[in-house]
Tab-separated table of N, CA and C in Angstrom:
chain	number	residue	atom	x	y	z
A	456	LEU	N	16.250	137.979	129.636
A	456	LEU	CA	14.817	137.774	129.714
A	456	LEU	C	14.241	138.847	130.609
A	457	LEU	N	13.286	139.580	130.102
A	457	LEU	CA	12.624	140.611	130.882
A	457	LEU	C	11.126	140.353	130.875
A	458	PHE	N	10.578	140.088	132.060
A	458	PHE	CA	9.133	139.983	132.233
A	458	PHE	C	8.602	141.376	132.536
A	459	VAL	N	7.512	141.729	131.879
A	459	VAL	CA	6.831	142.994	132.167
A	459	VAL	C	5.476	142.632	132.745
A	460	THR	N	5.252	143.053	133.995
A	460	THR	CA	3.987	142.786	134.670
A	460	THR	C	3.325	144.101	135.039
A	461	GLY	N	2.086	144.006	135.401
A	461	GLY	CA	1.300	145.168	135.797
A	461	GLY	C	-0.152	144.885	135.496
A	462	PHE	N	-1.020	145.524	136.237
A	462	PHE	CA	-2.432	145.257	136.060
A	462	PHE	C	-2.931	145.878	134.756
A	463	PHE	N	-4.120	145.473	134.340
A	463	PHE	CA	-4.713	145.976	133.100
A	463	PHE	C	-4.648	147.505	133.057
A	464	GLY	N	-4.193	148.044	131.936
A	464	GLY	CA	-4.170	149.482	131.732
A	464	GLY	C	-2.974	150.206	132.324
A	465	ALA	N	-2.017	149.467	132.875
A	465	ALA	CA	-0.859	150.109	133.498
A	465	ALA	C	0.125	150.669	132.468
A	466	GLY	N	0.100	150.147	131.243
A	466	GLY	CA	0.988	150.640	130.197
A	466	GLY	C	2.065	149.655	129.771
A	467	LYS	N	1.805	148.377	129.965
A	467	LYS	CA	2.798	147.348	129.638
A	467	LYS	C	3.160	147.334	128.158
A	468	THR	N	2.176	147.355	127.293
A	468	THR	CA	2.447	147.299	125.858
A	468	THR	C	3.147	148.565	125.390
A	469	THR	N	2.770	149.693	125.935
A	469	THR	CA	3.437	150.954	125.600
A	469	THR	C	4.909	150.890	126.008
A	470	LEU	N	5.184	150.344	127.205
A	470	LEU	CA	6.569	150.183	127.642
A	470	LEU	C	7.317	149.232	126.713
A	471	LEU	N	6.696	148.108	126.355
A	471	LEU	CA	7.341	147.148	125.445
A	471	LEU	C	7.695	147.795	124.113
A	472	ARG	N	6.773	148.569	123.586
A	472	ARG	CA	7.003	149.239	122.303
A	472	ARG	C	8.210	150.178	122.412
A	473	SER	N	8.259	150.948	123.500
A	473	SER	CA	9.374	151.868	123.706
A	473	SER	C	10.678	151.122	123.937
A	474	LEU	N	10.622	150.040	124.689
A	474	LEU	CA	11.822	149.223	124.923
A	474	LEU	C	12.354	148.641	123.621
A	475	ALA	N	11.469	148.030	122.852
A	475	ALA	CA	11.893	147.408	121.593
A	475	ALA	C	12.478	148.453	120.644
A	476	ALA	N	11.838	149.613	120.576
A	476	ALA	CA	12.350	150.687	119.710
A	476	ALA	C	13.704	151.181	120.210
A	477	GLY	N	13.840	151.361	121.519
A	477	GLY	CA	15.107	151.815	122.088
A	477	GLY	C	16.221	150.809	121.893
A	478	LEU	N	15.898	149.545	122.050
A	478	LEU	CA	16.900	148.500	121.822
A	478	LEU	C	17.347	148.483	120.368
A	479	ARG	N	16.384	148.624	119.468
A	479	ARG	CA	16.702	148.626	118.027
A	479	ARG	C	17.646	149.785	117.689
A	480	LYS	N	17.389	150.962	118.269
A	480	LYS	CA	18.257	152.121	118.023
A	480	LYS	C	19.678	151.870	118.518
A	481	ARG	N	19.811	151.031	119.526
A	481	ARG	CA	21.125	150.712	120.094
A	481	ARG	C	21.772	149.490	119.425
A	482	GLY	N	21.112	148.964	118.394
A	482	GLY	CA	21.679	147.846	117.651
A	482	GLY	C	21.353	146.469	118.203
A	483	TYR	N	20.372	146.372	119.083
A	483	TYR	CA	19.949	145.086	119.651
A	483	TYR	C	18.584	144.700	119.095
A	484	SER	N	18.312	143.410	119.098
A	484	SER	CA	16.998	142.964	118.649
A	484	SER	C	16.281	142.245	119.787
A	485	ALA	N	14.976	142.420	119.807
A	485	ALA	CA	14.158	141.828	120.864
A	485	ALA	C	13.132	140.882	120.258
A	486	ASP	N	13.025	139.710	120.861
A	486	ASP	CA	11.909	138.817	120.584
A	486	ASP	C	10.867	139.125	121.648
A	487	VAL	N	9.595	139.110	121.260
A	487	VAL	CA	8.530	139.514	122.176
A	487	VAL	C	7.472	138.427	122.246
A	488	ILE	N	7.057	138.122	123.472
A	488	ILE	CA	5.910	137.243	123.700
A	488	ILE	C	4.868	138.075	124.446
A	489	LEU	N	3.682	138.149	123.873
A	489	LEU	CA	2.589	138.908	124.460
A	489	LEU	C	1.517	137.966	124.974
A	490	ASN	N	1.123	138.159	126.210
A	490	ASN	CA	0.036	137.388	126.790
A	490	ASN	C	-1.073	138.368	127.139
A	491	ASP	N	-2.139	138.349	126.365
A	491	ASP	CA	-3.238	139.283	126.569
A	491	ASP	C	-4.533	138.510	126.703
A	492	TYR	N	-5.322	138.875	127.669
A	492	TYR	CA	-6.564	138.165	127.927
A	492	TYR	C	-7.542	138.268	126.758
A	493	ALA	N	-7.590	139.431	126.141
A	493	ALA	CA	-8.554	139.631	125.052
A	493	ALA	C	-8.022	139.073	123.736
A	494	ASP	N	-7.049	139.747	123.156
A	494	ASP	CA	-6.508	139.293	121.879
A	494	ASP	C	-5.115	139.885	121.696
A	495	ALA	N	-4.108	139.097	121.975
A	495	ALA	CA	-2.725	139.558	121.898
A	495	ALA	C	-2.322	139.944	120.484
A	496	ARG	N	-3.036	139.465	119.481
A	496	ARG	CA	-2.673	139.793	118.094
A	496	ARG	C	-2.820	141.283	117.814
A	497	LEU	N	-3.750	141.949	118.504
A	497	LEU	CA	-3.920	143.386	118.308
A	497	LEU	C	-2.687	144.145	118.787
A	498	ASP	N	-2.201	143.819	119.987
A	498	ASP	CA	-0.994	144.460	120.497
A	498	ASP	C	0.227	144.067	119.674
A	499	ALA	N	0.263	142.835	119.211
A	499	ALA	CA	1.397	142.371	118.405
A	499	ALA	C	1.549	143.219	117.150
A	500	ALA	N	0.439	143.600	116.565
A	500	ALA	CA	0.484	144.396	115.338
A	500	ALA	C	1.152	145.749	115.572
A	501	THR	N	1.046	146.299	116.789
A	501	THR	CA	1.654	147.603	117.076
A	501	THR	C	3.155	147.498	117.334
A	502	LEU	N	3.662	146.290	117.449
A	502	LEU	CA	5.086	146.075	117.743
A	502	LEU	C	5.873	145.538	116.549
A	503	GLU	N	5.186	145.226	115.465
A	503	GLU	CA	5.822	144.540	114.334
A	503	GLU	C	7.077	145.217	113.812
A	504	CYS	N	7.089	146.526	113.738
A	504	CYS	CA	8.244	147.205	113.145
A	504	CYS	C	9.407	147.351	114.124
A	505	TYR	N	9.222	146.968	115.390
A	505	TYR	CA	10.281	147.127	116.384
A	505	TYR	C	10.912	145.810	116.822
A	506	ALA	N	10.182	144.719	116.761
A	506	ALA	CA	10.648	143.449	117.321
A	506	ALA	C	11.181	142.520	116.240
A	507	ALA	N	12.165	141.688	116.616
A	507	ALA	CA	12.691	140.676	115.704
A	507	ALA	C	11.640	139.612	115.436
A	508	SER	N	10.901	139.255	116.472
A	508	SER	CA	9.794	138.316	116.330
A	508	SER	C	8.766	138.605	117.419
A	509	ILE	N	7.524	138.282	117.122
A	509	ILE	CA	6.434	138.484	118.079
A	509	ILE	C	5.593	137.226	118.101
A	510	ALA	N	5.334	136.739	119.304
A	510	ALA	CA	4.483	135.561	119.459
A	510	ALA	C	3.372	135.896	120.450
A	511	PRO	N	2.140	135.932	119.990
A	511	PRO	CA	1.035	136.212	120.905
A	511	PRO	C	0.475	134.942	121.550
A	512	ILE	N	0.119	135.054	122.817
A	512	ILE	CA	-0.660	134.025	123.509
A	512	ILE	C	-1.996	134.699	123.789
A	513	ALA	N	-3.011	134.333	123.073
A	513	ALA	CA	-4.298	135.025	123.176
A	513	ALA	C	-5.313	134.235	123.978
A	514	ALA	N	-6.167	134.971	124.656
A	514	ALA	CA	-7.356	134.438	125.334
A	514	ALA	C	-7.036	133.403	126.405
A	515	SER	N	-5.876	133.514	127.025
A	515	SER	CA	-5.580	132.678	128.176
A	515	SER	C	-4.582	133.418	129.045
A	516	CYS	N	-4.412	132.916	130.226
A	516	CYS	CA	-3.460	133.516	131.141
A	516	CYS	C	-2.244	132.602	131.212
A	517	ALA	N	-1.058	133.164	131.017
A	517	ALA	CA	0.158	132.353	131.006
A	517	ALA	C	0.374	131.625	132.321
A	518	CYS	N	-0.147	132.143	133.412
A	518	CYS	CA	0.080	131.483	134.702
A	518	CYS	C	-0.854	130.298	134.908
A	519	CYS	N	-1.890	130.206	134.130
A	519	CYS	CA	-2.855	129.104	134.288
A	519	CYS	C	-2.857	128.246	133.025
A	520	GLY	N	-3.765	128.553	132.134
A	520	GLY	CA	-3.953	127.728	130.945
A	520	GLY	C	-2.894	127.871	129.874
A	521	GLY	N	-2.059	128.912	129.930
A	521	GLY	CA	-1.095	129.135	128.861
A	521	GLY	C	0.351	128.895	129.239
A	522	LEU	N	0.604	128.287	130.411
A	522	LEU	CA	1.988	128.113	130.864
A	522	LEU	C	2.801	127.212	129.943
A	523	GLU	N	2.223	126.114	129.504
A	523	GLU	CA	2.947	125.216	128.596
A	523	GLU	C	3.244	125.916	127.270
A	524	GLU	N	2.268	126.650	126.752
A	524	GLU	CA	2.481	127.393	125.510
A	524	GLU	C	3.579	128.442	125.697
A	525	LEU	N	3.569	129.130	126.825
A	525	LEU	CA	4.605	130.122	127.102
A	525	LEU	C	5.982	129.479	127.130
A	526	MET	N	6.110	128.352	127.792
A	526	MET	CA	7.404	127.678	127.878
A	526	MET	C	7.878	127.215	126.501
A	527	ASN	N	6.971	126.721	125.674
A	527	ASN	CA	7.334	126.317	124.312
A	527	ASN	C	7.807	127.516	123.486
A	528	LEU	N	7.107	128.645	123.631
A	528	LEU	CA	7.514	129.855	122.909
A	528	LEU	C	8.875	130.353	123.393
A	529	CYS	N	9.118	130.252	124.693
A	529	CYS	CA	10.419	130.656	125.240
A	529	CYS	C	11.531	129.745	124.739
A	530	GLN	N	11.249	128.467	124.643
A	530	GLN	CA	12.238	127.520	124.109
A	530	GLN	C	12.597	127.897	122.674
A	531	SER	N	11.593	128.217	121.871
A	531	SER	CA	11.849	128.646	120.489
A	531	SER	C	12.640	129.949	120.461
A	532	ALA	N	12.268	130.882	121.327
A	532	ALA	CA	12.958	132.176	121.362
A	532	ALA	C	14.405	132.022	121.812
A	533	SER	N	14.667	131.068	122.680
A	533	SER	CA	16.046	130.879	123.151
A	533	SER	C	16.955	130.397	122.024
A	534	GLN	N	16.369	129.813	120.983
A	534	GLN	CA	17.133	129.357	119.821
A	534	GLN	C	17.212	130.426	118.729
A	535	ALA	N	16.431	131.498	118.874
A	535	ALA	CA	16.373	132.556	117.864
A	535	ALA	C	17.593	133.469	117.985
A	536	SER	N	17.684	134.410	117.096
A	536	SER	CA	18.855	135.280	117.051
A	536	SER	C	18.694	136.568	117.847
A	537	GLY	N	17.549	136.769	118.488
A	537	GLY	CA	17.326	137.989	119.256
A	537	GLY	C	18.274	138.106	120.439
A	538	ASP	N	18.565	139.344	120.824
A	538	ASP	CA	19.471	139.607	121.945
A	538	ASP	C	18.774	139.529	123.297
A	539	ILE	N	17.482	139.779	123.305
A	539	ILE	CA	16.714	139.792	124.549
A	539	ILE	C	15.311	139.295	124.265
A	540	LEU	N	14.733	138.629	125.247
A	540	LEU	CA	13.345	138.179	125.155
A	540	LEU	C	12.518	139.021	126.112
A	541	LEU	N	11.514	139.693	125.583
A	541	LEU	CA	10.591	140.503	126.371
A	541	LEU	C	9.272	139.756	126.447
A	542	ILE	N	8.772	139.562	127.663
A	542	ILE	CA	7.498	138.868	127.846
A	542	ILE	C	6.552	139.775	128.613
A	543	GLU	N	5.436	140.099	127.986
A	543	GLU	CA	4.388	140.860	128.662
A	543	GLU	C	3.354	139.873	129.186
A	544	LEU	N	3.188	139.847	130.494
A	544	LEU	CA	2.190	138.972	131.085
A	544	LEU	C	0.837	139.663	131.136
A	545	ASN	N	-0.197	138.879	131.067
A	545	ASN	CA	-1.572	139.314	131.181
A	545	ASN	C	-1.739	140.169	132.443
A	546	GLY	N	-2.596	141.155	132.397
A	546	GLY	CA	-2.802	142.062	133.526
A	546	GLY	C	-3.248	141.406	134.810
A	547	SER	N	-3.886	140.253	134.735
A	547	SER	CA	-4.316	139.563	135.952
A	547	SER	C	-3.466	138.329	136.246
A	548	ALA	N	-2.324	138.209	135.574
A	548	ALA	CA	-1.467	137.035	135.760
A	548	ALA	C	-0.766	137.070	137.110
A	549	ASP	N	-0.736	135.926	137.751
A	549	ASP	CA	0.057	135.744	138.958
A	549	ASP	C	1.433	135.291	138.490
A	550	PRO	N	2.465	136.105	138.638
A	550	PRO	CA	3.772	135.742	138.102
A	550	PRO	C	4.481	134.626	138.874
A	551	LEU	N	4.055	134.330	140.083
A	551	LEU	CA	4.766	133.350	140.896
A	551	LEU	C	4.866	131.972	140.240
A	552	PRO	N	3.769	131.368	139.739
A	552	PRO	CA	3.929	130.063	139.087
A	552	PRO	C	4.815	130.111	137.848
A	553	ILE	N	4.816	131.222	137.153
A	553	ILE	CA	5.651	131.367	135.961
A	553	ILE	C	7.121	131.422	136.369
A	554	LEU	N	7.419	132.229	137.374
A	554	LEU	CA	8.801	132.340	137.843
A	554	LEU	C	9.299	131.019	138.415
A	555	GLU	N	8.436	130.313	139.119
A	555	GLU	CA	8.813	128.994	139.641
A	555	GLU	C	9.144	128.032	138.505
A	556	THR	N	8.324	128.046	137.463
A	556	THR	CA	8.562	127.170	136.321
A	556	THR	C	9.880	127.515	135.646
A	557	PHE	N	10.180	128.791	135.486
A	557	PHE	CA	11.446	129.200	134.880
A	557	PHE	C	12.627	128.796	135.754
A	558	THR	N	12.461	128.857	137.061
A	558	THR	CA	13.536	128.453	137.969
A	558	THR	C	13.794	126.959	137.868
A	559	VAL	N	12.732	126.177	137.872
A	559	VAL	CA	12.869	124.723	137.768
A	559	VAL	C	13.448	124.335	136.410
A	560	SER	N	13.111	125.082	135.370
A	560	SER	CA	13.550	124.759	134.009
A	560	SER	C	14.844	125.449	133.610
A	561	ALA	N	15.526	126.067	134.551
A	561	ALA	CA	16.699	126.882	134.224
A	561	ALA	C	17.779	126.109	133.472
A	562	THR	N	17.966	124.844	133.782
A	562	THR	CA	19.012	124.087	133.089
A	562	THR	C	18.609	123.725	131.661
A	563	ASP	N	17.313	123.584	131.422
A	563	ASP	CA	16.822	123.248	130.083
A	563	ASP	C	16.563	124.484	129.222
A	564	LEU	N	16.355	125.600	129.874
A	564	LEU	CA	15.979	126.830	129.184
A	564	LEU	C	16.929	127.933	129.628
A	565	ASP	N	17.973	128.137	128.850
A	565	ASP	CA	19.005	129.087	129.226
A	565	ASP	C	18.613	130.499	128.817
A	566	LEU	N	17.820	131.128	129.661
A	566	LEU	CA	17.437	132.517	129.447
A	566	LEU	C	17.780	133.278	130.723
A	567	SER	N	18.972	133.797	130.753
A	567	SER	CA	19.380	134.535	131.938
A	567	SER	C	20.293	135.666	131.500
A	568	PRO	N	20.398	136.694	132.264
A	568	PRO	CA	19.698	136.879	133.522
A	568	PRO	C	18.217	137.151	133.302
A	569	ARG	N	17.436	136.919	134.353
A	569	ARG	CA	15.992	137.177	134.319
A	569	ARG	C	15.694	138.390	135.201
A	570	LEU	N	14.876	139.259	134.675
A	570	LEU	CA	14.448	140.437	135.417
A	570	LEU	C	12.953	140.592	135.221
A	571	GLN	N	12.302	141.060	136.257
A	571	GLN	CA	10.881	141.378	136.147
A	571	GLN	C	10.694	142.822	136.554
A	572	VAL	N	10.069	143.588	135.677
A	572	VAL	CA	9.721	144.966	135.991
A	572	VAL	C	8.199	145.042	136.063
A	573	ASN	N	7.720	145.759	137.062
A	573	ASN	CA	6.279	145.889	137.268
A	573	ASN	C	5.858	147.331	137.041
A	574	LEU	N	4.864	147.516	136.188
A	574	LEU	CA	4.278	148.838	136.014
A	574	LEU	C	3.155	148.988	137.019
A	575	VAL	N	3.242	150.009	137.834
A	575	VAL	CA	2.242	150.268	138.862
A	575	VAL	C	1.413	151.459	138.403
A	576	ASP	N	0.142	151.237	138.197
A	576	ASP	CA	-0.782	152.284	137.762
A	576	ASP	C	-1.121	153.156	138.964
A	577	GLY	N	-0.564	154.367	139.000
A	577	GLY	CA	-0.766	155.267	140.128
A	577	GLY	C	-2.214	155.644	140.371
A	578	ARG	N	-3.032	155.558	139.347
A	578	ARG	CA	-4.446	155.928	139.497
A	578	ARG	C	-5.225	154.917	140.318
A	579	HIS	N	-4.825	153.630	140.255
A	579	HIS	CA	-5.645	152.569	140.839
A	579	HIS	C	-4.934	151.672	141.839
A	580	TRP	N	-3.644	151.906	142.096
A	580	TRP	CA	-2.874	151.031	142.976
A	580	TRP	C	-3.589	150.824	144.322
A	581	GLY	N	-3.726	149.551	144.682
A	581	GLY	CA	-4.308	149.198	145.980
A	581	GLY	C	-5.805	149.385	146.088
A	582	GLN	N	-6.470	149.656	144.985
A	582	GLN	CA	-7.913	149.923	145.008
A	582	GLN	C	-8.677	148.969	144.094
A	583	ARG	N	-8.192	147.759	143.952
A	583	ARG	CA	-8.795	146.825	143.003
A	583	ARG	C	-9.626	145.739	143.673
A	584	ASP	N	-10.014	145.975	144.911
A	584	ASP	CA	-10.860	145.035	145.644
A	584	ASP	C	-10.277	143.627	145.609
A	585	ARG	N	-10.988	142.670	145.055
A	585	ARG	CA	-10.529	141.275	145.083
A	585	ARG	C	-9.272	141.042	144.250
A	586	TRP	N	-8.915	141.975	143.386
A	586	TRP	CA	-7.727	141.833	142.541
A	586	TRP	C	-6.478	142.440	143.180
A	587	THR	N	-6.636	143.158	144.271
A	587	THR	CA	-5.488	143.786	144.922
A	587	THR	C	-4.394	142.786	145.288
A	588	PRO	N	-4.712	141.581	145.795
A	588	PRO	CA	-3.621	140.632	146.090
A	588	PRO	C	-2.787	140.253	144.861
A	589	ILE	N	-3.415	140.113	143.697
A	589	ILE	CA	-2.655	139.804	142.472
A	589	ILE	C	-1.788	140.998	142.085
A	590	GLU	N	-2.356	142.186	142.170
A	590	GLU	CA	-1.594	143.390	141.847
A	590	GLU	C	-0.360	143.492	142.761
A	591	LYS	N	-0.537	143.192	144.034
A	591	LYS	CA	0.598	143.228	144.964
A	591	LYS	C	1.591	142.112	144.674
A	592	ARG	N	1.110	140.932	144.309
A	592	ARG	CA	2.018	139.823	143.986
A	592	ARG	C	2.880	140.172	142.786
A	593	GLN	N	2.290	140.839	141.801
A	593	GLN	CA	3.062	141.259	140.635
A	593	GLN	C	4.218	142.154	141.055
A	594	LEU	N	3.984	143.010	142.030
A	594	LEU	CA	5.031	143.899	142.525
A	594	LEU	C	6.019	143.157	143.419
A	595	GLU	N	5.516	142.317	144.308
A	595	GLU	CA	6.381	141.591	145.250
A	595	GLU	C	7.414	140.716	144.552
A	596	THR	N	7.082	140.195	143.399
A	596	THR	CA	7.990	139.302	142.677
A	596	THR	C	8.910	140.053	141.719
A	597	SER	N	8.784	141.365	141.662
A	597	SER	CA	9.570	142.182	140.733
A	597	SER	C	10.862	142.668	141.361
A	598	GLY	N	11.864	142.810	140.525
A	598	GLY	CA	13.121	143.404	140.964
A	598	GLY	C	13.142	144.903	140.743
A	599	ALA	N	12.215	145.392	139.907
A	599	ALA	CA	12.155	146.813	139.580
A	599	ALA	C	10.711	147.208	139.320
A	600	TRP	N	10.431	148.495	139.459
A	600	TRP	CA	9.078	148.987	139.210
A	600	TRP	C	9.133	150.374	138.591
A	601	ILE	N	8.057	150.670	137.870
A	601	ILE	CA	7.866	151.977	137.243
A	601	ILE	C	6.464	152.447	137.616
A	602	LEU	N	6.362	153.657	138.101
A	602	LEU	CA	5.055	154.242	138.398
A	602	LEU	C	4.511	154.840	137.108
A	603	SER	N	3.381	154.325	136.651
A	603	SER	CA	2.782	154.827	135.411
A	603	SER	C	1.598	155.736	135.720
A	604	HIS	N	1.221	156.522	134.747
A	604	HIS	CA	0.094	157.449	134.823
A	604	HIS	C	0.291	158.504	135.908
A	605	GLN	N	1.543	158.911	136.120
A	605	GLN	CA	1.837	159.946	137.106
A	605	GLN	C	1.152	161.265	136.770
A	606	GLU	N	0.988	161.523	135.476
A	606	GLU	CA	0.366	162.778	135.051
A	606	GLU	C	-1.103	162.867	135.460
A	607	SER	N	-1.687	161.734	135.845
A	607	SER	CA	-3.114	161.695	136.202
A	607	SER	C	-3.360	161.714	137.709
A	608	ILE	N	-2.297	161.835	138.495
A	608	ILE	CA	-2.473	161.830	139.952
A	608	ILE	C	-1.805	163.063	140.557
A	609	ASN	N	-2.289	163.458	141.734
A	609	ASN	CA	-1.685	164.598	142.403
A	609	ASN	C	-0.500	164.151	143.262
A	610	ASP	N	0.226	165.101	143.803
A	610	ASP	CA	1.431	164.800	144.581
A	610	ASP	C	1.124	163.949	145.807
A	611	GLU	N	-0.002	164.207	146.455
A	611	GLU	CA	-0.380	163.431	147.646
A	611	GLU	C	-0.626	161.962	147.287
A	612	ARG	N	-1.334	161.731	146.198
A	612	ARG	CA	-1.588	160.362	145.755
A	612	ARG	C	-0.271	159.697	145.335
A	613	GLU	N	0.584	160.415	144.626
A	613	GLU	CA	1.857	159.847	144.207
A	613	GLU	C	2.689	159.406	145.416
A	614	LYS	N	2.722	160.234	146.457
A	614	LYS	CA	3.474	159.870	147.662
A	614	LYS	C	2.860	158.654	148.332
A	615	ALA	N	1.538	158.600	148.421
A	615	ALA	CA	0.867	157.448	149.047
A	615	ALA	C	1.145	156.167	148.265
A	616	VAL	N	1.078	156.244	146.949
A	616	VAL	CA	1.333	155.067	146.113
A	616	VAL	C	2.791	154.639	146.235
A	617	THR	N	3.702	155.591	146.144
A	617	THR	CA	5.129	155.274	146.248
A	617	THR	C	5.450	154.665	147.607
A	618	ASP	N	4.874	155.200	148.663
A	618	ASP	CA	5.071	154.621	150.001
A	618	ASP	C	4.523	153.198	150.050
A	619	GLY	N	3.354	152.981	149.438
A	619	GLY	CA	2.761	151.644	149.386
A	619	GLY	C	3.614	150.658	148.602
A	620	ILE	N	4.186	151.126	147.503
A	620	ILE	CA	5.068	150.288	146.691
A	620	ILE	C	6.288	149.881	147.510
A	621	ARG	N	6.900	150.843	148.164
A	621	ARG	CA	8.115	150.560	148.939
A	621	ARG	C	7.832	149.649	150.131
A	622	ALA	N	6.642	149.760	150.711
A	622	ALA	CA	6.274	148.871	151.817
A	622	ALA	C	6.005	147.450	151.309
A	623	THR	N	5.436	147.338	150.124
A	623	THR	CA	5.102	146.034	149.546
A	623	THR	C	6.338	145.314	149.011
A	624	ALA	N	7.229	146.054	148.372
A	624	ALA	CA	8.413	145.453	147.748
A	624	ALA	C	9.651	146.281	148.094
A	625	PRO	N	10.105	146.200	149.333
A	625	PRO	CA	11.213	147.068	149.767
A	625	PRO	C	12.533	146.825	149.038
A	626	CYS	N	12.715	145.667	148.446
A	626	CYS	CA	13.971	145.372	147.740
A	626	CYS	C	13.914	145.726	146.260
A	627	ALA	N	12.745	146.039	145.755
A	627	ALA	CA	12.611	146.385	144.337
A	627	ALA	C	13.067	147.819	144.109
A	628	ALA	N	13.698	148.049	142.987
A	628	ALA	CA	14.240	149.363	142.668
A	628	ALA	C	13.316	150.113	141.717
A	629	GLU	N	13.150	151.383	141.972
A	629	GLU	CA	12.406	152.221	141.034
A	629	GLU	C	13.275	152.434	139.802
A	630	THR	N	12.653	152.384	138.633
A	630	THR	CA	13.398	152.601	137.393
A	630	THR	C	12.528	153.343	136.394
A	631	ASN	N	13.033	153.470	135.188
A	631	ASN	CA	12.284	154.074	134.086
A	631	ASN	C	12.783	153.435	132.796
A	632	LEU	N	12.282	153.915	131.683
A	632	LEU	CA	12.654	153.326	130.390
A	632	LEU	C	14.171	153.360	130.183
A	633	GLU	N	14.783	154.490	130.435
A	633	GLU	CA	16.240	154.597	130.241
A	633	GLU	C	16.994	153.649	131.149
A	634	GLY	N	16.492	153.443	132.354
A	634	GLY	CA	17.126	152.508	133.277
A	634	GLY	C	17.068	151.076	132.784
A	635	LEU	N	16.031	150.745	132.046
A	635	LEU	CA	15.894	149.390	131.490
A	635	LEU	C	16.760	149.205	130.248
A	636	LEU	N	16.955	150.288	129.514
A	636	LEU	CA	17.761	150.174	128.293
A	636	LEU	C	19.228	150.110	128.656
């Protein structure tokens, strides 16, 4: 089970698409659950040729109104033939209640090991005003992180963001697509 977190525009769906394609090339299949605030069906359509199955949760946040739906979809996916379950959480989702629910349900829902990777948008990290605590929580609960949009920032900004990431989540490991595959 791999949770993909990150704030809006960080590149979560792009990463999922690349992951699913890379897994397919290696002979593995991925089931995908997309949680998008606007309309997850749009992102689902871009993943159809790469994923074994795709289940969108649209117009709700999995950590609030969509948690029961997410758990039901995960239960179905655990019975499916896919090798890995990829879950993209909504950009403003607080992953803590979701992770707590998965921990409590571990005996009923055998999806392990669990990993969470956080995409950190280098252009906007730490500059989201009232949303900054959620952005940091997404990172704090992650075991790994990827700095996205590096091409849009200068070296000074990249160092400041990377230092901020390491201060926020000192135990999380930096990775990339190949590291996840």
